[in-house]
Tab-separated table of C-alpha atoms in Angstrom:
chain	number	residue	atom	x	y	z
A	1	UNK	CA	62.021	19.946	-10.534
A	2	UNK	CA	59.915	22.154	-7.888
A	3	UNK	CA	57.535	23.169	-10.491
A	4	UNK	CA	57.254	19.599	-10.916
A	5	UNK	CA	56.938	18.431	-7.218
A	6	UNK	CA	54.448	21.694	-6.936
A	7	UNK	CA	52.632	20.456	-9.428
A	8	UNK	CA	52.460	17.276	-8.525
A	9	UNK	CA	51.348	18.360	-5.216
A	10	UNK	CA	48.056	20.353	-6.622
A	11	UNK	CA	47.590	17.045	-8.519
A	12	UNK	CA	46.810	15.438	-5.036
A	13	UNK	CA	45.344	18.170	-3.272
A	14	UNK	CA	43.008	18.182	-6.455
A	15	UNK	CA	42.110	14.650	-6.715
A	16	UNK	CA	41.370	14.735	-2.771
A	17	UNK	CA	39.089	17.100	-3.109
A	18	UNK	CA	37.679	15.549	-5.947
A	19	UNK	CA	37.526	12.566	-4.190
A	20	UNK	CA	35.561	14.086	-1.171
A	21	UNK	CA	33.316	15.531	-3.639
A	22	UNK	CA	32.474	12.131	-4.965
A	23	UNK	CA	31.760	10.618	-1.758
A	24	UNK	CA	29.652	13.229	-0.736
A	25	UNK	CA	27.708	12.928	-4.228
A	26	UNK	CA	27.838	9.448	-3.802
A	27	UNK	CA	26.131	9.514	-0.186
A	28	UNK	CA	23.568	11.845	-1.166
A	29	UNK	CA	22.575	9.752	-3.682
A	30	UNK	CA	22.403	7.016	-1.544
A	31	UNK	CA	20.426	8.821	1.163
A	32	UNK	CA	18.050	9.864	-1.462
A	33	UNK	CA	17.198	6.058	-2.760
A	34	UNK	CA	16.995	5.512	0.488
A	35	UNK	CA	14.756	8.699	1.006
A	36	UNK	CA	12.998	7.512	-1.693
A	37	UNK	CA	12.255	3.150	-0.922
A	38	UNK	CA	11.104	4.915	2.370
A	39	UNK	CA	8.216	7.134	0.622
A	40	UNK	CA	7.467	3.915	-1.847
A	41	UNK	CA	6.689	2.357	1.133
A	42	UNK	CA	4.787	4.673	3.563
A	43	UNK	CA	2.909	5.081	-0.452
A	44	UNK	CA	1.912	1.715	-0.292
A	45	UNK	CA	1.190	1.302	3.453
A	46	UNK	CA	-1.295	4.132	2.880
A	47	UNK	CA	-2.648	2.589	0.028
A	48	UNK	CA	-3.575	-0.679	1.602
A	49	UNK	CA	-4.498	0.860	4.244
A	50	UNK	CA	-7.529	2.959	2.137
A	51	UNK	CA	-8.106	0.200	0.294
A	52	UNK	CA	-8.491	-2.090	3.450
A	53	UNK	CA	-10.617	1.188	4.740
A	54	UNK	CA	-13.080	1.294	1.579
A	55	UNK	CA	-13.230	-2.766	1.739
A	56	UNK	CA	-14.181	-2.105	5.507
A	57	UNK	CA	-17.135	0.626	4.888
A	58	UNK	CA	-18.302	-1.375	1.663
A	59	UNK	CA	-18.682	-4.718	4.325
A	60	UNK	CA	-20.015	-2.267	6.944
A	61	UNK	CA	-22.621	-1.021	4.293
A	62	UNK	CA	-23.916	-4.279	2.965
A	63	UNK	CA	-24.037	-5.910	6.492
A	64	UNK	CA	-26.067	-2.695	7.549
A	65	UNK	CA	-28.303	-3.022	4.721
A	66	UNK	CA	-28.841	-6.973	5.498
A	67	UNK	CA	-29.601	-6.013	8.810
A	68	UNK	CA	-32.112	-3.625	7.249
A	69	UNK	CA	-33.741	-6.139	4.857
A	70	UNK	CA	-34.165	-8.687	7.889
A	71	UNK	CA	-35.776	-6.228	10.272
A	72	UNK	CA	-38.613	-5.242	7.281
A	73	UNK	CA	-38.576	-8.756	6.695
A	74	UNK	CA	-39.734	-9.225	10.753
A	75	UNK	CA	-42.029	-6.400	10.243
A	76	UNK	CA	-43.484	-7.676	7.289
A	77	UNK	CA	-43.822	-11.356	9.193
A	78	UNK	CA	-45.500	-9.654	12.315
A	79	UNK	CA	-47.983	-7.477	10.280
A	80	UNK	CA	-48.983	-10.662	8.092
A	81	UNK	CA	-49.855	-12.706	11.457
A	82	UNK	CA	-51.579	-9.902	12.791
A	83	UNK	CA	-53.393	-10.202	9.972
A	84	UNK	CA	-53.707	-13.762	10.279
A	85	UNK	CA	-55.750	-13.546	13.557
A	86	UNK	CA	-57.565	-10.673	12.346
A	87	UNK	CA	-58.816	-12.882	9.449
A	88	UNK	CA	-59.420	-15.694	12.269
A	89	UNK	CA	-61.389	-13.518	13.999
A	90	UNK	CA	-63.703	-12.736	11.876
A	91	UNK	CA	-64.135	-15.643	10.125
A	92	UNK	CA	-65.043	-16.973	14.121
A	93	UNK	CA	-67.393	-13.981	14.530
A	94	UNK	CA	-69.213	-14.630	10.309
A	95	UNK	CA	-69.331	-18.192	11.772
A	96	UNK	CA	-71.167	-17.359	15.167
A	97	UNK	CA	-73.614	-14.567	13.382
A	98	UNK	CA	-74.070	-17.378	11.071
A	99	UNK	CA	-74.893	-20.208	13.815
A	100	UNK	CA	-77.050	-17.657	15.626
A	101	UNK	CA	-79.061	-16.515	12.509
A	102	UNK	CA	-80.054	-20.339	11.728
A	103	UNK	CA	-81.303	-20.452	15.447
């Protein structure tokens, strides 16, 4: 009957422990999906966040080469109507050497 009761009693003492030991298992298990969700998300965070950065300096690029385009374009536009008035120029100064020749 004591071997019994002792027995009995290491039978509880046992499953206690076992017990605690599940718990604990069971929380760290918990703590690392939780671990994990956390890295999944600071992943994705940094993902958008490159993506929204290589969006960014791909929208930065083609507005600086617009910006580009339209300031040869202006160049281009200026040189063409200095041209213009060179042309008018000389056609004026042909046309005088032409009126003075005839006189």
């Amino acid at each position: 009957e004591r071997e019994v009761k002792q027995m009995k009693t290491e039978r509880d003492e046992a499953t206690r422990v076992l017990d605690g030991a599940l718990k604990e298992r069971d929380d760290a298990v918990a703590r690392q999906v939780q671990q994990q969700k956390m890295l999944l998300e600071r992943s994705a965070n940094v993902q958008a966040a490159l993506q929204a950065s290589v969006t960014t300096s791909e929208k930065d690029k083609a507005e600086n080469l617009q910006k580009s385009q339209a300031a040869q374009v202006d160049q281009l536009k200026h040189a063409l109507d200095e041209m213009k008035q060179e042309l008018a120029n000389a056609n004026a100064a042909l046309a005088a050497s032409a009126q003075a020749q005839e006189l």
